[in-house]
Amino acid sequence: MTTAQQLQYELETAFVGRPWYGNPISEIITEGSWQAAFNKPPGSVHSIAHIIVHMTGWTEEVISRLQGNPAAEPARGDWPEPSLPGEQSWHQLVIDLDEANSNLIKAMQALPNERWDELINDQRELNEPVTTYKELVYGFIQHQIYHAGQIALLNRMNHVS
């Protein structure tokens, strides 16, 4: 199995498969209503919709990095505001995340196997080691799972079960 195939398997398991930790991200995201998705319970920093826009932006940024572009903050920003609340806008946010994931898989498949252990194009001045393409995608998958956990908690706070 190539690196791209292994990472694709990990990504698909987390999003639509049967991960060992519970429900896949796609199910966690769509458990509640669109109203619950835009609700920010007392004490919460983000709504589910806000987290979805963040997840989509970082998916797009990882695609950009896999294509050799310099590492940066997502083009839409780290925490952009979601669209105005509504059933259609909620469905569009979910579609946008799904499409970004499909595009990520295409970008992963396009990266030659011998490049996965190369360092990404990171010209930022950080006091952290620069990561490889493989580490980037593994870290990204962990990022998405982390936010799925936040969404699961928000679902409970919104009385979705």
PDB file of C-alpha atoms in Angstrom:
ATOM      1  CA  MET A   1       0.000   0.000   0.000  1.00  0.00           C
ATOM      2  CA  THR A   2       1.403   3.413  -0.942  1.00  0.00           C
ATOM      3  CA  THR A   3       1.581   6.265   1.534  1.00  0.00           C
ATOM      4  CA  ALA A   4      -1.257   8.052  -0.274  1.00  0.00           C
ATOM      5  CA  GLN A   5      -3.423   4.930  -0.089  1.00  0.00           C
ATOM      6  CA  GLN A   6      -2.714   4.491   3.633  1.00  0.00           C
ATOM      7  CA  LEU A   7      -3.497   8.133   4.391  1.00  0.00           C
ATOM      8  CA  GLN A   8      -6.632   7.998   2.242  1.00  0.00           C
ATOM      9  CA  TYR A   9      -7.753   4.942   4.203  1.00  0.00           C
ATOM     10  CA  GLU A  10      -7.160   6.774   7.505  1.00  0.00           C
ATOM     11  CA  LEU A  11      -9.020   9.878   6.289  1.00  0.00           C
ATOM     12  CA  GLU A  12     -11.975   7.921   4.909  1.00  0.00           C
ATOM     13  CA  THR A  13     -12.202   5.812   8.073  1.00  0.00           C
ATOM     14  CA  ALA A  14     -12.388   8.967  10.194  1.00  0.00           C
ATOM     15  CA  PHE A  15     -14.949  10.664   7.952  1.00  0.00           C
ATOM     16  CA  VAL A  16     -17.244   7.943   6.657  1.00  0.00           C
ATOM     17  CA  GLY A  17     -15.928   4.608   7.902  1.00  0.00           C
ATOM     18  CA  ARG A  18     -16.065   2.789  11.192  1.00  0.00           C
ATOM     19  CA  PRO A  19     -13.405   4.393  13.394  1.00  0.00           C
ATOM     20  CA  TRP A  20     -12.654   2.556  16.626  1.00  0.00           C
ATOM     21  CA  TYR A  21     -13.557   5.597  18.757  1.00  0.00           C
ATOM     22  CA  GLY A  22     -17.204   5.773  17.658  1.00  0.00           C
ATOM     23  CA  ASN A  23     -19.206   7.476  14.933  1.00  0.00           C
ATOM     24  CA  PRO A  24     -17.481   8.869  11.849  1.00  0.00           C
ATOM     25  CA  ILE A  25     -17.152  12.617  11.464  1.00  0.00           C
ATOM     26  CA  SER A  26     -19.836  12.747   8.744  1.00  0.00           C
ATOM     27  CA  GLU A  27     -22.414  11.288  11.157  1.00  0.00           C
ATOM     28  CA  ILE A  28     -21.371  13.473  14.088  1.00  0.00           C
ATOM     29  CA  ILE A  29     -21.725  16.589  11.933  1.00  0.00           C
ATOM     30  CA  THR A  30     -25.217  15.751  10.692  1.00  0.00           C
ATOM     31  CA  GLU A  31     -26.729  14.447  13.948  1.00  0.00           C
ATOM     32  CA  GLY A  32     -28.629  17.615  14.735  1.00  0.00           C
ATOM     33  CA  SER A  33     -30.805  20.141  12.973  1.00  0.00           C
ATOM     34  CA  TRP A  34     -29.574  23.162  11.093  1.00  0.00           C
ATOM     35  CA  GLN A  35     -30.842  25.278  13.993  1.00  0.00           C
ATOM     36  CA  ALA A  36     -28.622  23.347  16.411  1.00  0.00           C
ATOM     37  CA  ALA A  37     -25.678  23.754  14.016  1.00  0.00           C
ATOM     38  CA  PHE A  38     -25.861  27.546  14.251  1.00  0.00           C
ATOM     39  CA  ASN A  39     -26.632  27.652  17.986  1.00  0.00           C
ATOM     40  CA  LYS A  40     -23.806  28.581  20.333  1.00  0.00           C
ATOM     41  CA  PRO A  41     -24.722  27.188  23.763  1.00  0.00           C
ATOM     42  CA  PRO A  42     -23.892  29.334  26.806  1.00  0.00           C
ATOM     43  CA  GLY A  43     -20.220  29.005  27.663  1.00  0.00           C
ATOM     44  CA  SER A  44     -19.283  27.807  24.181  1.00  0.00           C
ATOM     45  CA  VAL A  45     -16.768  29.605  22.022  1.00  0.00           C
ATOM     46  CA  HIS A  46     -17.984  28.236  18.678  1.00  0.00           C
ATOM     47  CA  SER A  47     -21.103  26.858  17.058  1.00  0.00           C
ATOM     48  CA  ILE A  48     -21.028  23.641  15.044  1.00  0.00           C
ATOM     49  CA  ALA A  49     -21.320  25.694  11.846  1.00  0.00           C
ATOM     50  CA  HIS A  50     -18.336  27.799  12.907  1.00  0.00           C
ATOM     51  CA  ILE A  51     -16.247  24.667  13.494  1.00  0.00           C
ATOM     52  CA  ILE A  52     -17.279  23.237  10.098  1.00  0.00           C
ATOM     53  CA  VAL A  53     -16.108  26.392   8.302  1.00  0.00           C
ATOM     54  CA  HIS A  54     -12.806  26.150  10.219  1.00  0.00           C
ATOM     55  CA  MET A  55     -12.411  22.470   9.270  1.00  0.00           C
ATOM     56  CA  THR A  56     -13.120  23.245   5.612  1.00  0.00           C
ATOM     57  CA  GLY A  57     -10.612  26.085   5.552  1.00  0.00           C
ATOM     58  CA  TRP A  58      -7.878  23.871   6.967  1.00  0.00           C
ATOM     59  CA  THR A  59      -8.725  21.122   4.491  1.00  0.00           C
ATOM     60  CA  GLU A  60      -8.190  23.645   1.698  1.00  0.00           C
ATOM     61  CA  GLU A  61      -4.912  24.785   3.282  1.00  0.00           C
ATOM     62  CA  VAL A  62      -3.602  21.214   3.462  1.00  0.00           C
ATOM     63  CA  ILE A  63      -4.480  20.769  -0.231  1.00  0.00           C
ATOM     64  CA  SER A  64      -2.541  23.938  -1.016  1.00  0.00           C
ATOM     65  CA  ARG A  65       0.492  22.673   0.891  1.00  0.00           C
ATOM     66  CA  LEU A  66       0.344  19.279  -0.842  1.00  0.00           C
ATOM     67  CA  GLN A  67       0.431  21.171  -4.132  1.00  0.00           C
ATOM     68  CA  GLY A  68       3.733  22.745  -3.064  1.00  0.00           C
ATOM     69  CA  ASN A  69       2.443  26.150  -2.013  1.00  0.00           C
ATOM     70  CA  PRO A  70       4.044  27.779   1.044  1.00  0.00           C
ATOM     71  CA  ALA A  71       2.443  26.996   4.383  1.00  0.00           C
ATOM     72  CA  ALA A  72       0.084  29.741   5.508  1.00  0.00           C
ATOM     73  CA  GLU A  73      -3.134  30.389   7.341  1.00  0.00           C
ATOM     74  CA  PRO A  74      -6.165  29.206   5.351  1.00  0.00           C
ATOM     75  CA  ALA A  75      -7.222  31.615   2.596  1.00  0.00           C
ATOM     76  CA  ARG A  76     -10.592  32.139   4.290  1.00  0.00           C
ATOM     77  CA  GLY A  77      -8.899  32.673   7.671  1.00  0.00           C
ATOM     78  CA  ASP A  78      -8.400  30.431  10.672  1.00  0.00           C
ATOM     79  CA  TRP A  79     -11.855  30.961  12.178  1.00  0.00           C
ATOM     80  CA  PRO A  80     -14.053  32.652   9.558  1.00  0.00           C
ATOM     81  CA  GLU A  81     -17.663  33.302  10.429  1.00  0.00           C
ATOM     82  CA  PRO A  82     -20.203  30.928   8.890  1.00  0.00           C
ATOM     83  CA  SER A  83     -22.895  32.133   6.541  1.00  0.00           C
ATOM     84  CA  LEU A  84     -26.179  33.421   7.929  1.00  0.00           C
ATOM     85  CA  PRO A  85     -28.199  30.731   9.701  1.00  0.00           C
ATOM     86  CA  GLY A  86     -30.561  28.780   7.505  1.00  0.00           C
ATOM     87  CA  GLU A  87     -31.274  25.272   6.313  1.00  0.00           C
ATOM     88  CA  GLN A  88     -29.784  25.884   2.855  1.00  0.00           C
ATOM     89  CA  SER A  89     -26.650  27.528   4.218  1.00  0.00           C
ATOM     90  CA  TRP A  90     -26.162  24.608   6.638  1.00  0.00           C
ATOM     91  CA  HIS A  91     -26.459  22.075   3.821  1.00  0.00           C
ATOM     92  CA  GLN A  92     -23.961  24.110   1.796  1.00  0.00           C
ATOM     93  CA  LEU A  93     -21.450  24.092   4.670  1.00  0.00           C
ATOM     94  CA  VAL A  94     -21.659  20.287   4.825  1.00  0.00           C
ATOM     95  CA  ILE A  95     -21.333  20.018   1.030  1.00  0.00           C
ATOM     96  CA  ASP A  96     -18.313  22.345   1.085  1.00  0.00           C
ATOM     97  CA  LEU A  97     -16.570  20.140   3.662  1.00  0.00           C
ATOM     98  CA  ASP A  98     -17.373  16.981   1.680  1.00  0.00           C
ATOM     99  CA  GLU A  99     -16.061  18.536  -1.533  1.00  0.00           C
ATOM    100  CA  ALA A 100     -12.912  19.745   0.209  1.00  0.00           C
ATOM    101  CA  ASN A 101     -12.298  16.197   1.463  1.00  0.00           C
ATOM    102  CA  SER A 102     -12.762  14.809  -2.056  1.00  0.00           C
ATOM    103  CA  ASN A 103     -10.298  17.381  -3.364  1.00  0.00           C
ATOM    104  CA  LEU A 104      -7.862  16.488  -0.588  1.00  0.00           C
ATOM    105  CA  ILE A 105      -7.945  12.829  -1.609  1.00  0.00           C
ATOM    106  CA  LYS A 106      -7.206  13.847  -5.209  1.00  0.00           C
ATOM    107  CA  ALA A 107      -4.269  15.980  -4.039  1.00  0.00           C
ATOM    108  CA  MET A 108      -2.981  13.091  -1.927  1.00  0.00           C
ATOM    109  CA  GLN A 109      -3.208  10.709  -4.880  1.00  0.00           C
ATOM    110  CA  ALA A 110      -1.347  13.198  -7.082  1.00  0.00           C
ATOM    111  CA  LEU A 111       1.660  13.452  -4.747  1.00  0.00           C
ATOM    112  CA  PRO A 112       4.342  10.958  -5.843  1.00  0.00           C
ATOM    113  CA  ASN A 113       5.106   8.318  -3.212  1.00  0.00           C
ATOM    114  CA  GLU A 114       8.755   9.376  -2.941  1.00  0.00           C
ATOM    115  CA  ARG A 115       7.731  12.912  -1.862  1.00  0.00           C
ATOM    116  CA  TRP A 116       5.756  12.008   1.272  1.00  0.00           C
ATOM    117  CA  ASP A 117       8.837  12.147   3.504  1.00  0.00           C
ATOM    118  CA  GLU A 118      10.008  15.496   2.102  1.00  0.00           C
ATOM    119  CA  LEU A 119       9.585  18.671   4.145  1.00  0.00           C
ATOM    120  CA  ILE A 120       6.683  20.881   3.168  1.00  0.00           C
ATOM    121  CA  ASN A 121       7.284  24.366   1.778  1.00  0.00           C
ATOM    122  CA  ASP A 122       7.221  26.299   5.048  1.00  0.00           C
ATOM    123  CA  GLN A 123       8.964  29.660   4.956  1.00  0.00           C
ATOM    124  CA  ARG A 124       7.360  30.987   8.131  1.00  0.00           C
ATOM    125  CA  GLU A 125       9.722  31.861  10.956  1.00  0.00           C
ATOM    126  CA  LEU A 126       8.636  29.459  13.661  1.00  0.00           C
ATOM    127  CA  ASN A 127      10.489  27.913  16.541  1.00  0.00           C
ATOM    128  CA  GLU A 128       9.074  24.549  15.533  1.00  0.00           C
ATOM    129  CA  PRO A 129      10.461  21.905  13.223  1.00  0.00           C
ATOM    130  CA  VAL A 130       9.047  21.888   9.733  1.00  0.00           C
ATOM    131  CA  THR A 131       6.899  18.860   9.019  1.00  0.00           C
ATOM    132  CA  THR A 132       6.867  16.345   6.170  1.00  0.00           C
ATOM    133  CA  TYR A 133       3.926  15.886   3.831  1.00  0.00           C
ATOM    134  CA  LYS A 134       3.080  12.614   5.579  1.00  0.00           C
ATOM    135  CA  GLU A 135       3.174  14.236   9.036  1.00  0.00           C
ATOM    136  CA  LEU A 136       1.055  17.097   7.698  1.00  0.00           C
ATOM    137  CA  VAL A 137      -1.757  14.786   6.622  1.00  0.00           C
ATOM    138  CA  TYR A 138      -1.615  12.637   9.766  1.00  0.00           C
ATOM    139  CA  GLY A 139      -1.749  15.798  11.883  1.00  0.00           C
ATOM    140  CA  PHE A 140      -4.604  17.132   9.776  1.00  0.00           C
ATOM    141  CA  ILE A 141      -6.634  13.952  10.338  1.00  0.00           C
ATOM    142  CA  GLN A 142      -6.032  14.309  14.092  1.00  0.00           C
ATOM    143  CA  HIS A 143      -7.162  17.952  13.841  1.00  0.00           C
ATOM    144  CA  GLN A 144     -10.428  16.929  12.196  1.00  0.00           C
ATOM    145  CA  ILE A 145     -11.086  14.206  14.776  1.00  0.00           C
ATOM    146  CA  TYR A 146     -10.430  16.705  17.584  1.00  0.00           C
ATOM    147  CA  HIS A 147     -13.030  19.069  16.166  1.00  0.00           C
ATOM    148  CA  ALA A 148     -15.473  16.196  15.662  1.00  0.00           C
ATOM    149  CA  GLY A 149     -15.199  15.645  19.412  1.00  0.00           C
ATOM    150  CA  GLN A 150     -16.059  19.296  19.998  1.00  0.00           C
ATOM    151  CA  ILE A 151     -19.058  18.941  17.688  1.00  0.00           C
ATOM    152  CA  ALA A 152     -20.201  15.823  19.552  1.00  0.00           C
ATOM    153  CA  LEU A 153     -20.098  17.796  22.814  1.00  0.00           C
ATOM    154  CA  LEU A 154     -22.016  20.680  21.225  1.00  0.00           C
ATOM    155  CA  ASN A 155     -24.603  18.173  19.988  1.00  0.00           C
ATOM    156  CA  ARG A 156     -25.088  17.020  23.572  1.00  0.00           C
ATOM    157  CA  MET A 157     -25.307  20.609  24.800  1.00  0.00           C
ATOM    158  CA  ASN A 158     -27.943  21.192  22.113  1.00  0.00           C
ATOM    159  CA  HIS A 159     -29.781  18.073  23.373  1.00  0.00           C
ATOM    160  CA  VAL A 160     -29.076  16.074  20.231  1.00  0.00           C
ATOM    161  CA  SER A 161     -28.524  12.378  20.820  1.00  0.00           C
TER     162      SER A 161
END
